[in-house]
mmCIF file of C-alpha atoms in Angstrom:
data_model
loop_
_atom_site.group_PDB
_atom_site.id
_atom_site.type_symbol
_atom_site.label_atom_id
_atom_site.label_comp_id
_atom_site.label_asym_id
_atom_site.label_seq_id
_atom_site.Cartn_x
_atom_site.Cartn_y
_atom_site.Cartn_z
ATOM 1 C CA MET A 1 -4.840 31.427 10.666
ATOM 2 C CA SER A 2 -4.064 29.728 7.361
ATOM 3 C CA LYS A 3 -5.263 26.467 5.848
ATOM 4 C CA VAL A 4 -2.732 23.809 4.902
ATOM 5 C CA ILE A 5 -2.871 20.281 3.476
ATOM 6 C CA LYS A 6 -1.093 17.679 5.575
ATOM 7 C CA GLY A 7 -0.985 13.922 5.980
ATOM 8 C CA ILE A 8 -1.919 11.831 9.007
ATOM 9 C CA LYS A 9 -1.085 8.142 9.293
ATOM 10 C CA LEU A 10 -3.058 5.902 11.656
ATOM 11 C CA ARG A 11 -2.841 2.214 12.329
ATOM 12 C CA LEU A 12 -5.899 0.056 11.620
ATOM 13 C CA TYR A 13 -7.087 -2.966 13.600
ATOM 14 C CA PRO A 14 -9.678 -4.634 11.321
ATOM 15 C CA ASN A 15 -11.565 -7.723 12.404
ATOM 16 C CA GLN A 16 -11.646 -10.931 10.367
ATOM 17 C CA SER A 17 -14.554 -9.945 8.100
ATOM 18 C CA GLN A 18 -13.054 -6.494 7.505
ATOM 19 C CA ARG A 19 -9.682 -8.030 6.607
ATOM 20 C CA GLU A 20 -11.352 -10.262 4.030
ATOM 21 C CA GLN A 21 -13.220 -7.281 2.606
ATOM 22 C CA LEU A 22 -10.025 -5.217 2.502
ATOM 23 C CA TRP A 23 -8.258 -7.860 0.446
ATOM 24 C CA GLN A 24 -11.262 -7.963 -1.886
ATOM 25 C CA MET A 25 -10.991 -4.193 -2.338
ATOM 26 C CA PHE A 26 -7.235 -4.432 -2.924
ATOM 27 C CA GLY A 27 -7.907 -7.025 -5.611
ATOM 28 C CA ASN A 28 -10.686 -4.965 -7.212
ATOM 29 C CA ASP A 29 -8.425 -1.935 -7.657
ATOM 30 C CA ARG A 30 -5.699 -4.153 -9.050
ATOM 31 C CA PHE A 31 -8.235 -5.774 -11.406
ATOM 32 C CA VAL A 32 -9.430 -2.404 -12.753
ATOM 33 C CA TRP A 33 -5.840 -1.249 -13.303
ATOM 34 C CA ASN A 34 -4.944 -4.412 -15.231
ATOM 35 C CA GLN A 35 -8.166 -4.287 -17.283
ATOM 36 C CA MET A 36 -7.644 -0.660 -18.322
ATOM 37 C CA LEU A 37 -3.958 -1.224 -19.044
ATOM 38 C CA GLY A 38 -4.705 -4.373 -21.063
ATOM 39 C CA MET A 39 -7.369 -2.495 -23.028
ATOM 40 C CA ALA A 40 -4.934 0.311 -23.883
ATOM 41 C CA LYS A 41 -2.217 -2.165 -24.869
ATOM 42 C CA GLU A 42 -4.527 -4.244 -27.081
ATOM 43 C CA ARG A 43 -5.985 -1.101 -28.652
ATOM 44 C CA TYR A 44 -2.531 0.095 -29.661
ATOM 45 C CA GLN A 45 -1.556 -3.325 -31.042
ATOM 46 C CA ASN A 46 -4.659 -3.483 -33.220
ATOM 47 C CA ASN A 47 -4.274 0.090 -34.490
ATOM 48 C CA PRO A 48 -1.089 2.032 -33.655
ATOM 49 C CA ASN A 49 -2.681 5.227 -35.028
ATOM 50 C CA SER A 50 -5.638 5.086 -32.632
ATOM 51 C CA LEU A 51 -6.071 7.842 -30.066
ATOM 52 C CA PHE A 52 -5.246 7.182 -26.428
ATOM 53 C CA VAL A 53 -8.253 6.683 -24.148
ATOM 54 C CA ASN A 54 -7.981 9.497 -21.624
ATOM 55 C CA GLU A 55 -9.098 9.545 -18.000
ATOM 56 C CA TYR A 56 -12.652 10.615 -18.909
ATOM 57 C CA GLY A 57 -12.953 7.724 -21.361
ATOM 58 C CA MET A 58 -11.720 5.198 -18.803
ATOM 59 C CA ASN A 59 -14.225 6.507 -16.257
ATOM 60 C CA TYR A 60 -17.003 5.976 -18.810
ATOM 61 C CA LEU A 61 -15.895 2.354 -19.299
ATOM 62 C CA LEU A 62 -16.263 1.714 -15.563
ATOM 63 C CA LYS A 63 -20.045 1.464 -15.935
ATOM 64 C CA GLN A 64 -19.786 -1.445 -18.354
ATOM 65 C CA LEU A 65 -17.065 -3.052 -16.264
ATOM 66 C CA LYS A 66 -19.269 -3.012 -13.142
ATOM 67 C CA CYS A 67 -22.178 -4.557 -15.066
ATOM 68 C CA GLU A 68 -19.953 -7.364 -16.315
ATOM 69 C CA TYR A 69 -18.143 -8.024 -13.018
ATOM 70 C CA ALA A 70 -20.535 -7.731 -10.074
ATOM 71 C CA PHE A 71 -17.807 -8.123 -7.435
ATOM 72 C CA LEU A 72 -16.542 -4.614 -8.268
ATOM 73 C CA LYS A 73 -19.591 -3.184 -6.485
ATOM 74 C CA GLU A 74 -18.107 -4.299 -3.166
ATOM 75 C CA SER A 75 -15.455 -1.557 -3.378
ATOM 76 C CA ASP A 76 -15.629 2.189 -2.907
ATOM 77 C CA SER A 77 -16.484 3.520 -6.369
ATOM 78 C CA THR A 78 -14.209 6.552 -5.967
ATOM 79 C CA SER A 79 -11.181 4.269 -5.633
ATOM 80 C CA PHE A 80 -11.636 3.240 -9.295
ATOM 81 C CA LEU A 81 -11.566 6.915 -10.295
ATOM 82 C CA VAL A 82 -8.234 7.249 -8.518
ATOM 83 C CA VAL A 83 -6.947 4.158 -10.343
ATOM 84 C CA ASN A 84 -7.907 5.651 -13.716
ATOM 85 C CA HIS A 85 -6.328 8.973 -12.769
ATOM 86 C CA ASN A 86 -3.047 7.302 -11.792
ATOM 87 C CA LEU A 87 -2.989 5.231 -14.985
ATOM 88 C CA ALA A 88 -3.688 8.298 -17.135
ATOM 89 C CA GLN A 89 -0.886 10.174 -15.361
ATOM 90 C CA ALA A 90 1.472 7.243 -15.969
ATOM 91 C CA PHE A 91 0.754 7.354 -19.703
ATOM 92 C CA LYS A 92 1.229 11.140 -19.752
ATOM 93 C CA MET A 93 4.680 10.702 -18.196
ATOM 94 C CA LEU A 94 5.399 8.024 -20.812
ATOM 95 C CA PHE A 95 4.435 10.320 -23.697
ATOM 96 C CA ARG A 96 6.635 13.083 -22.243
ATOM 97 C CA HIS A 97 9.571 10.631 -21.972
ATOM 98 C CA ARG A 98 9.686 11.085 -18.220
ATOM 99 C CA GLY A 99 8.746 7.536 -17.250
ATOM 100 C CA GLY A 100 8.535 3.959 -18.468
ATOM 101 C CA TYR A 101 5.575 1.936 -19.709
ATOM 102 C CA PRO A 102 3.081 1.073 -16.913
ATOM 103 C CA HIS A 103 3.289 -2.484 -15.618
ATOM 104 C CA PHE A 104 0.542 -4.913 -14.704
ATOM 105 C CA LYS A 105 0.002 -5.304 -10.945
ATOM 106 C CA ASN A 106 0.591 -8.633 -9.227
ATOM 107 C CA ARG A 107 -1.442 -10.036 -6.350
ATOM 108 C CA HIS A 108 1.772 -11.413 -4.821
ATOM 109 C CA SER A 109 3.108 -7.908 -4.141
ATOM 110 C CA LEU A 110 4.210 -7.416 -0.534
ATOM 111 C CA ARG A 111 2.414 -4.070 -0.256
ATOM 112 C CA GLN A 112 -1.256 -3.649 -1.144
ATOM 113 C CA SER A 113 -3.295 -0.435 -1.010
ATOM 114 C CA TYR A 114 -6.248 1.482 -2.392
ATOM 115 C CA THR A 115 -7.179 5.170 -2.295
ATOM 116 C CA GLY A 116 -10.655 6.692 -2.132
ATOM 117 C CA ARG A 117 -12.250 10.118 -2.107
ATOM 118 C CA SER A 118 -15.483 9.284 -0.296
ATOM 119 C CA THR A 119 -16.455 10.727 3.067
ATOM 120 C CA CYS A 120 -14.930 9.155 6.142
ATOM 121 C CA LYS A 121 -15.264 10.530 9.637
ATOM 122 C CA VAL A 122 -14.242 9.977 13.242
ATOM 123 C CA LEU A 123 -16.865 8.108 15.267
ATOM 124 C CA ALA A 124 -15.181 7.835 18.653
ATOM 125 C CA ARG A 125 -11.797 8.055 20.329
ATOM 126 C CA ARG A 126 -10.408 5.035 18.475
ATOM 127 C CA ARG A 127 -13.100 4.453 15.865
ATOM 128 C CA MET A 128 -13.481 5.703 12.294
ATOM 129 C CA GLN A 129 -16.187 5.285 9.676
ATOM 130 C CA LEU A 130 -14.781 4.102 6.327
ATOM 131 C CA PRO A 131 -16.806 3.508 3.126
ATOM 132 C CA LYS A 132 -17.914 -0.125 2.655
ATOM 133 C CA LEU A 133 -16.070 -1.153 5.852
ATOM 134 C CA GLY A 134 -18.204 0.605 8.435
ATOM 135 C CA SER A 135 -16.837 1.244 11.900
ATOM 136 C CA ILE A 136 -13.202 0.148 12.211
ATOM 137 C CA ARG A 137 -10.823 0.384 15.158
ATOM 138 C CA THR A 138 -7.873 2.744 14.734
ATOM 139 C CA SER A 139 -5.260 4.560 16.792
ATOM 140 C CA LYS A 140 -4.686 8.243 17.625
ATOM 141 C CA THR A 141 -7.897 9.613 16.119
ATOM 142 C CA GLY A 142 -7.302 12.759 18.172
ATOM 143 C CA LEU A 143 -4.779 13.809 15.522
ATOM 144 C CA VAL A 144 -7.608 14.268 13.018
ATOM 145 C CA GLY A 145 -9.722 16.615 15.137
ATOM 146 C CA ASP A 146 -12.067 18.776 13.082
ATOM 147 C CA ALA A 147 -9.938 18.649 9.943
ATOM 148 C CA ASN A 148 -11.576 18.230 6.543
ATOM 149 C CA ILE A 149 -10.572 14.838 5.108
ATOM 150 C CA LYS A 150 -9.852 15.123 1.371
ATOM 151 C CA ARG A 151 -8.904 11.523 0.585
ATOM 152 C CA TYR A 152 -7.850 8.373 2.379
ATOM 153 C CA THR A 153 -5.545 5.431 1.633
ATOM 154 C CA VAL A 154 -5.752 2.004 3.266
ATOM 155 C CA SER A 155 -2.539 -0.004 2.928
ATOM 156 C CA TYR A 156 -1.159 -3.360 3.974
ATOM 157 C CA GLU A 157 2.557 -3.276 4.825
ATOM 158 C CA PRO A 158 5.063 -6.169 4.539
ATOM 159 C CA THR A 159 5.123 -6.183 8.345
ATOM 160 C CA GLY A 160 1.586 -7.644 8.329
ATOM 161 C CA ARG A 161 -0.036 -4.444 9.635
ATOM 162 C CA TYR A 162 -2.770 -2.244 8.193
ATOM 163 C CA TYR A 163 -2.505 1.545 8.050
ATOM 164 C CA LEU A 164 -4.822 4.424 7.175
ATOM 165 C CA SER A 165 -3.258 7.516 5.578
ATOM 166 C CA LEU A 166 -5.420 10.635 5.520
ATOM 167 C CA GLN A 167 -4.957 13.783 3.459
ATOM 168 C CA VAL A 168 -6.633 16.536 5.482
ATOM 169 C CA GLU A 169 -7.137 20.278 5.196
ATOM 170 C CA THR A 170 -6.782 22.031 8.526
ATOM 171 C CA GLU A 171 -6.106 25.440 9.993
ATOM 172 C CA VAL A 172 -2.786 26.185 11.673
ATOM 173 C CA ASN A 173 -1.863 29.037 13.951
ATOM 174 C CA GLN A 174 1.261 30.909 13.002
ATOM 175 C CA LEU A 175 3.796 30.776 15.829
ATOM 176 C CA PRO A 176 5.211 34.108 17.006
ATOM 177 C CA GLU A 177 8.748 34.990 15.968
ATOM 178 C CA MET A 178 11.159 34.829 18.928
ATOM 179 C CA HIS A 179 14.137 36.388 17.079
ATOM 180 C CA GLN A 180 16.431 33.780 18.610
ATOM 181 C CA SER A 181 18.807 31.317 16.976
ATOM 182 C CA VAL A 182 20.495 28.097 17.995
ATOM 183 C CA GLY A 183 23.387 26.163 16.466
ATOM 184 C CA LEU A 184 23.376 22.394 15.942
ATOM 185 C CA ASP A 185 26.471 20.203 15.649
ATOM 186 C CA MET A 186 26.322 16.625 14.364
ATOM 187 C CA GLY A 187 28.583 14.413 16.445
ATOM 188 C CA LEU A 188 29.806 10.825 16.669
ATOM 189 C CA ALA A 189 29.275 10.093 20.359
ATOM 190 C CA ASP A 190 26.038 12.111 20.377
ATOM 191 C CA LEU A 191 23.592 12.566 17.532
ATOM 192 C CA VAL A 192 23.208 16.351 17.912
ATOM 193 C CA ILE A 193 24.685 18.901 20.320
ATOM 194 C CA SER A 194 23.046 22.327 20.411
ATOM 195 C CA SER A 195 24.822 25.597 21.140
ATOM 196 C CA ASP A 196 23.063 25.892 24.509
ATOM 197 C CA GLY A 197 24.591 22.596 25.699
ATOM 198 C CA VAL A 198 21.687 20.180 25.124
ATOM 199 C CA LYS A 199 22.735 16.732 23.888
ATOM 200 C CA TYR A 200 20.558 14.354 21.912
ATOM 201 C CA GLY A 201 21.624 10.715 22.001
ATOM 202 C CA THR A 202 21.738 8.214 19.172
ATOM 203 C CA PHE A 203 19.546 5.177 18.653
ATOM 204 C CA ASN A 204 21.399 1.948 19.358
ATOM 205 C CA ALA A 205 20.256 -0.457 16.662
ATOM 206 C CA GLU A 206 23.000 -3.055 17.099
ATOM 207 C CA TRP A 207 20.675 -5.725 18.505
ATOM 208 C CA LEU A 208 18.009 -5.040 15.866
ATOM 209 C CA GLU A 209 20.584 -5.191 13.075
ATOM 210 C CA LYS A 210 21.677 -8.622 14.274
ATOM 211 C CA GLN A 211 18.052 -9.753 14.378
ATOM 212 C CA ALA A 212 17.445 -8.396 10.873
ATOM 213 C CA VAL A 213 20.473 -10.275 9.493
ATOM 214 C CA ARG A 214 19.341 -13.428 11.298
ATOM 215 C CA TRP A 215 15.827 -13.273 9.884
ATOM 216 C CA GLN A 216 17.163 -12.378 6.443
ATOM 217 C CA ARG A 217 19.130 -15.646 6.410
ATOM 218 C CA LYS A 218 16.105 -17.592 7.620
ATOM 219 C CA TYR A 219 13.927 -15.937 4.977
ATOM 220 C CA ALA A 220 16.318 -16.784 2.119
ATOM 221 C CA ARG A 221 16.744 -20.386 3.274
ATOM 222 C CA ARG A 222 13.041 -21.040 3.887
ATOM 223 C CA ARG A 223 12.022 -19.452 0.585
ATOM 224 C CA TYR A 224 14.512 -21.608 -1.320
ATOM 225 C CA LEU A 225 13.256 -24.777 0.415
ATOM 226 C CA ALA A 226 9.651 -23.791 -0.311
ATOM 227 C CA GLN A 227 10.491 -23.261 -3.990
ATOM 228 C CA CYS A 228 12.095 -26.704 -4.136
ATOM 229 C CA GLU A 229 8.979 -28.285 -2.632
ATOM 230 C CA VAL A 230 6.763 -26.430 -5.152
ATOM 231 C CA TRP A 231 8.892 -27.652 -8.058
ATOM 232 C CA LYS A 232 8.779 -31.233 -6.792
ATOM 233 C CA TRP A 233 5.015 -31.207 -6.243
ATOM 234 C CA ASN A 234 4.118 -29.537 -9.537
ATOM 235 C CA HIS A 235 6.313 -31.863 -11.595
ATOM 236 C CA ASN A 236 3.998 -33.915 -13.851
ATOM 237 C CA ARG A 237 0.905 -32.891 -11.839
ATOM 238 C CA PHE A 238 -2.158 -31.327 -13.414
ATOM 239 C CA ASP A 239 -4.911 -31.786 -10.823
ATOM 240 C CA HIS A 240 -3.677 -29.530 -8.010
ATOM 241 C CA LEU A 241 -0.748 -27.150 -8.501
ATOM 242 C CA GLU A 242 0.847 -25.549 -5.461
ATOM 243 C CA GLU A 243 2.135 -21.990 -5.189
ATOM 244 C CA LEU A 244 4.804 -20.404 -3.067
ATOM 245 C CA ASP A 245 2.176 -18.682 -0.920
ATOM 246 C CA ASP A 246 0.908 -22.084 0.232
ATOM 247 C CA TYR A 247 3.961 -22.362 2.526
ATOM 248 C CA SER A 248 3.604 -20.159 5.606
ATOM 249 C CA ASN A 249 7.013 -20.898 7.118
ATOM 250 C CA TRP A 250 8.897 -18.494 4.869
ATOM 251 C CA GLN A 251 6.112 -15.912 5.161
ATOM 252 C CA ARG A 252 6.638 -15.721 8.935
ATOM 253 C CA ALA A 253 10.335 -15.089 8.322
ATOM 254 C CA ARG A 254 9.451 -12.380 5.798
ATOM 255 C CA VAL A 255 7.203 -10.585 8.291
ATOM 256 C CA ASN A 256 9.774 -10.731 11.114
ATOM 257 C CA LYS A 257 12.520 -9.512 8.765
ATOM 258 C CA ALA A 258 10.356 -6.597 7.591
ATOM 259 C CA ARG A 259 9.478 -5.586 11.160
ATOM 260 C CA CYS A 260 13.132 -5.476 12.218
ATOM 261 C CA GLN A 261 14.082 -3.459 9.170
ATOM 262 C CA LYS A 262 11.238 -1.008 9.738
ATOM 263 C CA ARG A 263 12.218 -0.407 13.361
ATOM 264 C CA ILE A 264 15.806 0.252 12.282
ATOM 265 C CA ALA A 265 14.635 2.678 9.589
#
């Protein structure tokens, strides 16, 4: 037996209170990223010869940040360590001329996520224990088994669904060598034809492609109309300004378009 690191992706089914808490945790990670990035940018503008604040220095600043902003205590504290690590790695790639300057994160992004290193475990067949969230309903927890969970990532996809990605360390049994070979031929009528005569058919996505094109047109049209309404409402108004997210019609088209595209992919 040998130990390997592999990933497992499960779907989450949070209730209403857990969804609200998840979005708070998404926002907290985004807030810490923007605060640390803004601090580094302002520090360089004030003194270009100043030393870069490394990952250890950013972790030390987290204590003061939590005292100043109490809502940060609602998140898993290890997720902020991951944020600082990712930001420090981004600056290292910048200094090595292997990447661009890090950007500020926007709350209007279609995909939201956070990563933690705290302990999470399987409670039941379709239940997992996550930090700050408690017991949450999932799918296919049998895939985890007795594996050691290293880190976890909770994400919100453009399709409107929540997912849990686990990085686990598990033992695998080496399969015996059969000393046999098989040839595979990529075809047009069939996806793959093996040398022993087995045929594997293709996936017919013609109907889904039509649906994706249809929802793409609806999405573009509804988003343009929503933008026009926002411009009209916000013209010479200062009491209550609307945003594009206030219109749910184009958001439904965005979700349906994303689901069709994901099924095709």
